[in-house]
Short mmCIF file of C-alpha atoms and ligand atoms in Angstrom, two decimals:
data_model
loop_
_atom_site.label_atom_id
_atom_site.label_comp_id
_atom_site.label_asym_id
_atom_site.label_seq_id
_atom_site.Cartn_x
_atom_site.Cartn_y
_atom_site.Cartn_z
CA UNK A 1 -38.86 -49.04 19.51
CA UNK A 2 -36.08 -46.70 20.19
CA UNK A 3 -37.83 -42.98 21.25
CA UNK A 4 -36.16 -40.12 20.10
CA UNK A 5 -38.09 -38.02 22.37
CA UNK A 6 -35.90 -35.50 24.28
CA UNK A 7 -32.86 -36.13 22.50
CA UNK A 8 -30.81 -33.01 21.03
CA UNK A 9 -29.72 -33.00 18.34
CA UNK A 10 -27.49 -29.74 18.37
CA UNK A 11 -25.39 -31.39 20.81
CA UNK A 12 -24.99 -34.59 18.89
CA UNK A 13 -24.47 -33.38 14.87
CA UNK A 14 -22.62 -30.11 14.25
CA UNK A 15 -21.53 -30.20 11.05
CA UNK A 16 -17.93 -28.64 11.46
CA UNK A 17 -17.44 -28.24 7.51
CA UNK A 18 -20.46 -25.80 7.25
CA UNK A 19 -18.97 -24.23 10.61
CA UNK A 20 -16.24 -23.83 9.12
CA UNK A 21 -17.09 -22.68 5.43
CA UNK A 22 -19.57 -20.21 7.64
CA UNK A 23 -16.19 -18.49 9.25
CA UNK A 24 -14.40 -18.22 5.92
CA UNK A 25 -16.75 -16.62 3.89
CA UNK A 26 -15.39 -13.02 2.76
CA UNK A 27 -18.63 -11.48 5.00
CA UNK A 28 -17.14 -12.98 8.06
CA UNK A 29 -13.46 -12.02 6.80
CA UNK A 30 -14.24 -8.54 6.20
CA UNK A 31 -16.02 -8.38 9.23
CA UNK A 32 -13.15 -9.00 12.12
CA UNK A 33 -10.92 -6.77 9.58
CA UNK A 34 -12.95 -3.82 8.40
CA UNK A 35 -12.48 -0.67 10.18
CA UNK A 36 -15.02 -0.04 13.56
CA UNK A 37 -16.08 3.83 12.42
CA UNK A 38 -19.29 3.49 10.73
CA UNK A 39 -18.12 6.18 8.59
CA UNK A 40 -15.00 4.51 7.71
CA UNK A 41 -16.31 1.33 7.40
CA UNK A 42 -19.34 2.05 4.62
CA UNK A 43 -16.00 3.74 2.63
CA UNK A 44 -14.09 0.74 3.36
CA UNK A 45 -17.00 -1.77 2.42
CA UNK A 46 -16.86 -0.17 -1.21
CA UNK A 47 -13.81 -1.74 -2.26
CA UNK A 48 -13.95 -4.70 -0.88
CA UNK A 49 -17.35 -5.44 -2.51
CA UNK A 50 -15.96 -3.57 -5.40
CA UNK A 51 -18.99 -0.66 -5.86
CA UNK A 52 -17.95 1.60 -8.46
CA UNK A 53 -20.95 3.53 -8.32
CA UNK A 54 -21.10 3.70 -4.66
CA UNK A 55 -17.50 4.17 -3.70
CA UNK A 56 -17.68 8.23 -5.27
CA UNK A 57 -20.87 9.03 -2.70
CA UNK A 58 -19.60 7.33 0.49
CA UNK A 59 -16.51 9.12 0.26
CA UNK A 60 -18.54 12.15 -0.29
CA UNK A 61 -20.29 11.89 2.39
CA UNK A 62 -17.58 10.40 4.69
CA UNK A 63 -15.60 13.71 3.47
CA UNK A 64 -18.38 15.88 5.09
CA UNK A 65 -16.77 14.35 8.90
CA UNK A 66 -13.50 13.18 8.25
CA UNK A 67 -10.22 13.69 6.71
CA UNK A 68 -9.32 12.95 3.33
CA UNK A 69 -6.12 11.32 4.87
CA UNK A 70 -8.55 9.21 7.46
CA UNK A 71 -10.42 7.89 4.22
CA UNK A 72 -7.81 7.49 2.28
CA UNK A 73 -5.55 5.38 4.93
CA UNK A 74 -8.21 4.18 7.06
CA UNK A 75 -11.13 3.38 4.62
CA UNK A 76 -10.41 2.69 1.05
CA UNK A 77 -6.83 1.20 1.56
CA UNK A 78 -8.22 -0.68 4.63
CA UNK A 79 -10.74 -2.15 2.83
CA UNK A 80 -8.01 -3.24 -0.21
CA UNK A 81 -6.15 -5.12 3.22
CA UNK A 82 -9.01 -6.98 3.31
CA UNK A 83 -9.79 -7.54 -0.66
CA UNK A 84 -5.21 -8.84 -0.17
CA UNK A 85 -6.51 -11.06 2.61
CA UNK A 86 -9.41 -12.43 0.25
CA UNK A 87 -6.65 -12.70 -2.90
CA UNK A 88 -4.36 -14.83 -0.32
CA UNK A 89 -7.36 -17.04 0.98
CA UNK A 90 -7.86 -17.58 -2.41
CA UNK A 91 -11.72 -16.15 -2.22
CA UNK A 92 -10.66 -13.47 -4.55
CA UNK A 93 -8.83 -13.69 -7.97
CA UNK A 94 -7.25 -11.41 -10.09
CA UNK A 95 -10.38 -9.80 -11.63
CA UNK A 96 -12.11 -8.75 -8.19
CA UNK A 97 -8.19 -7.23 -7.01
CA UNK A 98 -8.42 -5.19 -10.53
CA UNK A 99 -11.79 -4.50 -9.44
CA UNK A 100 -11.57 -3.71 -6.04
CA UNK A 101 -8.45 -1.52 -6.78
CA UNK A 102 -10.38 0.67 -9.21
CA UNK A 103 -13.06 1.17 -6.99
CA UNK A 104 -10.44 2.37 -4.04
CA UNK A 105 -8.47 4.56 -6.82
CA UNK A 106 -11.78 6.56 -8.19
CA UNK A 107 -12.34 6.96 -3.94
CA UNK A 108 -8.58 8.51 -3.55
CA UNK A 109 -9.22 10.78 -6.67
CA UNK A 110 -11.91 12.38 -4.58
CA UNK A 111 -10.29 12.25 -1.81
CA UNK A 112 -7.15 13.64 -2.79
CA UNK A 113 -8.84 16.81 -4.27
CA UNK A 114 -9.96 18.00 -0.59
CA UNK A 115 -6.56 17.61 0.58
CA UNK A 116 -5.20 20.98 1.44
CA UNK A 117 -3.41 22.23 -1.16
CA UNK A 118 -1.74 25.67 -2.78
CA UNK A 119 1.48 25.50 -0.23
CA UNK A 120 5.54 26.56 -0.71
CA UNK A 121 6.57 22.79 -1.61
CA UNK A 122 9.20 21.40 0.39
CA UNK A 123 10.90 19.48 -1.53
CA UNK A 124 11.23 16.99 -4.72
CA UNK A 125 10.69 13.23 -5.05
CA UNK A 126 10.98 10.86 -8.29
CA UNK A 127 8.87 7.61 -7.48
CA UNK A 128 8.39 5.01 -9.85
CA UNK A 129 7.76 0.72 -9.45
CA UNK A 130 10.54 -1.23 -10.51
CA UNK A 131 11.22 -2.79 -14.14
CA UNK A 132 9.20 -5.49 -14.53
CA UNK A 133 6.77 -4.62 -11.90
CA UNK A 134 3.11 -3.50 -12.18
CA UNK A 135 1.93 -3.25 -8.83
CA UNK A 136 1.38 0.40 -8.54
CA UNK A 137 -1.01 0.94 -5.59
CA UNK A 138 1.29 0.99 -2.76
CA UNK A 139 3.52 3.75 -4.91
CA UNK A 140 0.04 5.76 -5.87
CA UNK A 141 -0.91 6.13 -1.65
CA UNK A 142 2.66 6.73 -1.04
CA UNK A 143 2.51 9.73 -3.91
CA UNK A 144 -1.03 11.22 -2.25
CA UNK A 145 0.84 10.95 1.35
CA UNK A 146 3.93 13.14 -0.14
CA UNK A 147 2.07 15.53 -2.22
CA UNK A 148 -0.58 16.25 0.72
CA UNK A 149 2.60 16.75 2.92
CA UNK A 150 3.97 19.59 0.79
CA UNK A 151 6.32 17.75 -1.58
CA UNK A 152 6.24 17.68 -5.42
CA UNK A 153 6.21 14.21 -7.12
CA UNK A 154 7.91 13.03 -10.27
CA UNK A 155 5.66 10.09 -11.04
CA UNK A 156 7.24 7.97 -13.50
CA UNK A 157 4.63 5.11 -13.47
CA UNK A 158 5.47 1.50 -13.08
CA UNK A 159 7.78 -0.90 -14.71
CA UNK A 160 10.15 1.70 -15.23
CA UNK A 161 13.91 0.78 -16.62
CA UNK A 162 17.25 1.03 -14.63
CA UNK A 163 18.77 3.64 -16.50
CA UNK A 164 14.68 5.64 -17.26
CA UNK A 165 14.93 6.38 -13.01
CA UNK A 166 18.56 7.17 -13.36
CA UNK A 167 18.17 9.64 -16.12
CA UNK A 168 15.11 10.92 -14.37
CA UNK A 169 17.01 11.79 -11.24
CA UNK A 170 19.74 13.36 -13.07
CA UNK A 171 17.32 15.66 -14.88
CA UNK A 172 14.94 16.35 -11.69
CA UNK A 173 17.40 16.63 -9.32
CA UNK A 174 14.99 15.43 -6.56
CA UNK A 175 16.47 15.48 -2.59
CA UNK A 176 15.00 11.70 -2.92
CA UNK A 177 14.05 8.99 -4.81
CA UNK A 178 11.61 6.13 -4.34
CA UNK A 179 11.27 2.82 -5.68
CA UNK A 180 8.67 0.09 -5.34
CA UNK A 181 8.83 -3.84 -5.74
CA UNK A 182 5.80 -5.89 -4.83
CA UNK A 183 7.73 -8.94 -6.59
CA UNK A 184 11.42 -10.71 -5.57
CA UNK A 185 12.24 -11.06 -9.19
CA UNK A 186 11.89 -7.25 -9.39
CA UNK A 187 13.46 -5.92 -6.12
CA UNK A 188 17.07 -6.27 -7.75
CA UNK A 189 16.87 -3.24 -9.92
CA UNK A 190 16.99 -1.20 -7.00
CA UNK A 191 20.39 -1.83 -6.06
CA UNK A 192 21.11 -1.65 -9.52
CA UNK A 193 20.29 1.64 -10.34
CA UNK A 194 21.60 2.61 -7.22
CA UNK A 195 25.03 1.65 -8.04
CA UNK A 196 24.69 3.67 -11.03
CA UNK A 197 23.57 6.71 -9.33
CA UNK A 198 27.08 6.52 -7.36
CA UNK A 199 28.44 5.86 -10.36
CA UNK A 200 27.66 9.61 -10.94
CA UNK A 201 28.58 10.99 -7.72
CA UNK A 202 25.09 11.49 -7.01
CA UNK A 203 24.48 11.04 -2.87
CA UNK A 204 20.27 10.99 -2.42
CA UNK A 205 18.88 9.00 -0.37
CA UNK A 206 16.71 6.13 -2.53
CA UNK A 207 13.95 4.52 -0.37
CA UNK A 208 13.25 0.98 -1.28
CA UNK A 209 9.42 0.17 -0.92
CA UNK A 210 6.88 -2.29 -1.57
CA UNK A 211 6.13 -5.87 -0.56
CA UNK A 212 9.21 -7.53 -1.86
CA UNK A 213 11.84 -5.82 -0.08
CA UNK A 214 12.73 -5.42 4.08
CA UNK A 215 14.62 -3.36 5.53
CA UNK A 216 17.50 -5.81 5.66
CA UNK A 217 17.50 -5.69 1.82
CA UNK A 218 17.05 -1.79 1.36
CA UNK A 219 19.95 -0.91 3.38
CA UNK A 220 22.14 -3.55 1.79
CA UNK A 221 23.25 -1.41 -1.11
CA UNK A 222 24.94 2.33 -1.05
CA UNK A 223 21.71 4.78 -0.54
CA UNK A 224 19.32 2.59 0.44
CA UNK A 225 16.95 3.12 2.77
CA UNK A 226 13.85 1.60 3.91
CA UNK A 227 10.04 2.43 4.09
CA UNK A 228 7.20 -0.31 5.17
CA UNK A 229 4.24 1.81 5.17
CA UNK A 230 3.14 4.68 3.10
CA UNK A 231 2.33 7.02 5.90
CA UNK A 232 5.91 6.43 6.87
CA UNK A 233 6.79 8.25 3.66
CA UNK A 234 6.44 12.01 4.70
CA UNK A 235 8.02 11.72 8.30
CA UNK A 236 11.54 10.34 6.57
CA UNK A 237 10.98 12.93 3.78
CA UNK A 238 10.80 15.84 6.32
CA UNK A 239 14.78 14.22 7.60
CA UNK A 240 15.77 14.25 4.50
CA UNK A 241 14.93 17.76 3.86
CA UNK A 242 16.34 18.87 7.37
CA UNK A 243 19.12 17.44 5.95
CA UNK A 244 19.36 13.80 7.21
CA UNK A 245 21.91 11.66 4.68
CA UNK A 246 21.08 8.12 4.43
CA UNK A 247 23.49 7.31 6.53
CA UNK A 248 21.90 9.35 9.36
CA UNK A 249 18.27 8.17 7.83
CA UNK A 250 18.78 4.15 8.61
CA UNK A 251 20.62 5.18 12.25
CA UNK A 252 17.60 6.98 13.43
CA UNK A 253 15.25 5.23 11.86
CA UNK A 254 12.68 3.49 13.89
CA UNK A 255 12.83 7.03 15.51
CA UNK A 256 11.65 8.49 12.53
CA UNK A 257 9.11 6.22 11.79
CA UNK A 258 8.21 5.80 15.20
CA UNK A 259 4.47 5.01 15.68
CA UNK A 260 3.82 5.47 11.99
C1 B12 B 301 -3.24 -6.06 -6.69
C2 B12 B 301 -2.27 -7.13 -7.11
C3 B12 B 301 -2.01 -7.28 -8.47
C4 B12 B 301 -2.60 -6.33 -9.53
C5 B12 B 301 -1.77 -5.02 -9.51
C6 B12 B 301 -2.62 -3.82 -9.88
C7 B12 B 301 -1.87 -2.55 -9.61
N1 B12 B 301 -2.18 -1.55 -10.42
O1 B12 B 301 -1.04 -2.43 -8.70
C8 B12 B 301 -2.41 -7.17 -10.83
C9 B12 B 301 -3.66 -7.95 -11.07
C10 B12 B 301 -2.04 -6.38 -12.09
C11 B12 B 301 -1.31 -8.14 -10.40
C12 B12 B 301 -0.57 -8.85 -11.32
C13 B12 B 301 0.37 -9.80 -10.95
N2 B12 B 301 0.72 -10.17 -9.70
CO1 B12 B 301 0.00 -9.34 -8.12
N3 B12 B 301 -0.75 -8.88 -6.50
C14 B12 B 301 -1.65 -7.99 -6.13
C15 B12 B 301 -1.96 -8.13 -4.63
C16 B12 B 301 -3.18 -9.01 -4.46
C17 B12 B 301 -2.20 -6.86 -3.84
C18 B12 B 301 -1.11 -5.79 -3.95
C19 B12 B 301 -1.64 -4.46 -3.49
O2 B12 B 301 -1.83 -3.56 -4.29
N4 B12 B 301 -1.94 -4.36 -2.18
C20 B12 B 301 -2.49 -3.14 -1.61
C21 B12 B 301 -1.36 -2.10 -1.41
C22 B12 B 301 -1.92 -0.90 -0.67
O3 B12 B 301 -0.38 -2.72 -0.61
P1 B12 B 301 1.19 -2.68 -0.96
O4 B12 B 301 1.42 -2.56 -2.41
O5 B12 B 301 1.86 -3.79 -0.22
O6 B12 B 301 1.62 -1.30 -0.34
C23 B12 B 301 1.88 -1.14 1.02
C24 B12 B 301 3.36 -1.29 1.38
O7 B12 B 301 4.02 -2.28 0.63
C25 B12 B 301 3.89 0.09 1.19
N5 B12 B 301 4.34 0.54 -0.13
C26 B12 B 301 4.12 0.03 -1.35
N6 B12 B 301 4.71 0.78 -2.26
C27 B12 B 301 5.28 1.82 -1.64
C28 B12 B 301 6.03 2.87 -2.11
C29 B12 B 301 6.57 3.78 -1.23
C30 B12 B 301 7.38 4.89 -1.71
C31 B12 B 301 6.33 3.61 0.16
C32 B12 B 301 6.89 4.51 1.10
C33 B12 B 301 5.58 2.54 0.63
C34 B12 B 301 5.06 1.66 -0.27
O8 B12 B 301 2.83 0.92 1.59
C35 B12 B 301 1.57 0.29 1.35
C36 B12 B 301 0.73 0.36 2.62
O9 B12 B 301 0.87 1.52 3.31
C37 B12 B 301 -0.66 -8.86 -4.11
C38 B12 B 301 -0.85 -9.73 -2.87
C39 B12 B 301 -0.47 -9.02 -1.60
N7 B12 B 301 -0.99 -9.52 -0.54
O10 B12 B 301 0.30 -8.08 -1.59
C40 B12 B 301 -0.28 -9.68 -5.34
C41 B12 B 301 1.21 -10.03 -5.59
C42 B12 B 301 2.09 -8.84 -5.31
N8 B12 B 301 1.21 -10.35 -7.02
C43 B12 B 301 1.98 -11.32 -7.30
C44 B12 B 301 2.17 -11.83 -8.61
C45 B12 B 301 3.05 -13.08 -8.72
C46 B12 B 301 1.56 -11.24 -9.72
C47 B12 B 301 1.65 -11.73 -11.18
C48 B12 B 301 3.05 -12.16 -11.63
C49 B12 B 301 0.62 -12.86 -11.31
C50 B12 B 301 0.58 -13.61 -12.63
N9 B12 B 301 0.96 -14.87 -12.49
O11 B12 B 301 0.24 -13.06 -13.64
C51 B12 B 301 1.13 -10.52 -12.00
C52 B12 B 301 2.22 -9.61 -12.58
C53 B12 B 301 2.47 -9.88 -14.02
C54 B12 B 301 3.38 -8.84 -14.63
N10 B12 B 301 4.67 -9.00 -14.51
O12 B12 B 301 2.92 -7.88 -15.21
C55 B12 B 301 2.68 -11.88 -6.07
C56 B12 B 301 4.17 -11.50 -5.98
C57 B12 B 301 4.97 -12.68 -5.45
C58 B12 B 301 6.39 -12.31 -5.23
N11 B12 B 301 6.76 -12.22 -3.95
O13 B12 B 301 7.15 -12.13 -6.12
C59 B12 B 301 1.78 -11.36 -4.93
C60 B12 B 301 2.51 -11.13 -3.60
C61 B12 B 301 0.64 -12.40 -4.75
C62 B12 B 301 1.13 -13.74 -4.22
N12 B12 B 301 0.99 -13.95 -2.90
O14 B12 B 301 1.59 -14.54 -4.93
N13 B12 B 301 -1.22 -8.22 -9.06
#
């Protein structure tokens, strides 16, 4: 008879699938992604487990040691980088994004409230997501970055017509506007209503945002210029208010945006 004494079996039958499966799962995911602050990462573990109900007292508390700006960049939209990396493993579907994204927008609304307000504004920005479009999220941190950095915002929404943004920059008369595509078949309206903002002999910059579009694309057309990241937002709008043309905004830009 054949003795099995002494023999281990660790070393002959790993079962790779369940290895695997076991480094896939959304804990392990969220894991190597989530931020390392404790603080951070109990704000950032909210949205990606979609808490409702916890997501309003961890920023509380994470408000009583950090600042809103930390939370808001660092925690709640970290954590919705990791609910995207979920939606792209195909772990998460559309019901836990819409989820998840609630849960991170009731944690900005906090947020946003301690964020220093009551100054001179510096200036005036239209923003609005491209016809067609609904991904707002990148457009709404975007807003919070401008508005905490002293600028007023003209929010027109999302899926907003060519000629709604043009008419809304003619009656604003912002020193910028913005425009957000997450999806290719919406990116075209940007050079679009572009064109017809030249049409009218109006010269703003308009900042091209958003998933969809590079910065090959955004500085294809007359105006264009390009943003990647939200936080990149304010540092461009300061130019632009020291009187940087777009021109001047796309030759110095990876100045501007530097380390942002
Ligand atoms: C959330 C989400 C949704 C939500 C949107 C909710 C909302 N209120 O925004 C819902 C569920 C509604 C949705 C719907 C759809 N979606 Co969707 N969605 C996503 C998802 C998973 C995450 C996007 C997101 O919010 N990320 C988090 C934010 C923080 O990131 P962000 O938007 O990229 O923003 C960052 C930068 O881009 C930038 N930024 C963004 N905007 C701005 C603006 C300014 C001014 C600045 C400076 C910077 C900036 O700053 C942010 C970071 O700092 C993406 C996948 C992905 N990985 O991106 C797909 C994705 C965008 N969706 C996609 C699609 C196809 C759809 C649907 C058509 C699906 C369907 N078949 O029904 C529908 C749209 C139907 C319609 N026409 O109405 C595709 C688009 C493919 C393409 N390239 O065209 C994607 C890429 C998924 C995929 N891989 O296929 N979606």
């Amino acid at each position: 008879m054949v003795s099995h004494k002494g023999v281990d079996y660790a070393k002959i039958l790993t079962r790779y699938d369940i290895k695997a499966q076991n480094e896939a799962s959304p804990e392990a995911i969220a894991e190597k992604m989530l931020p390392k602050d404790p603080v951070l990462k109990k704000v950032a573990e909210t949205v990606v487990w979609m808490k409702f109900k916890d997501v309003g007292p961890a920023t509380t508390d994470a408000l009583k040691t950090k600042e809103p700006l930390a939370i808001i960049n660092d925690g709640l939209v970290a954590g919705m980088e990791v609910v995207s990396k979920l939606y792209a493993d195909h772990i998460y579907y559309l019901p836990e994004i819409m989820m998840a994204a609630k849960t991170m927008e009731i944690g900005i609304a906090i947020a946003e409230k301690k964020i220093a307000g009551g100054r001179t504004m510096k200036g005036h920005v239209v923003m609005h997501v491209a016809e067609g479009d609904p991904h707002d999220i990148g457009k709404n941190i975007a807003k919070v970055m401008l508005t905490s950095s002293g600028y007023s915002v003209f929010d027109m929404g999302k899926d907003v017509a060519v000629d709604d943004v043009v008419a809304a920059v003619v009656k604003e008369k912002p020193m910028m506007v913005t425009g957000t595509a997450l999806m290719t078949t919406t990116m075209t309206a940007f050079p679009r209503a572009a064109e017809k903002l030249v049409a009218k002999n109006i010269n703003i910059p308009f900042m091209s945002a958003g998933g969809a579009v590079n910065r090959d694309f955004s500085e294809s057309f007359e105006l264009g210029i390009y943003s990647e990241k939200a936080p990149q937002t304010p540092p461009i709008a300061d130019k632009v208010k020291a009187g940087y043309d777009w021109r001047k905004i796309r030759a110095n830009w990876d100045d501007i945006v530097g380390g942002v």
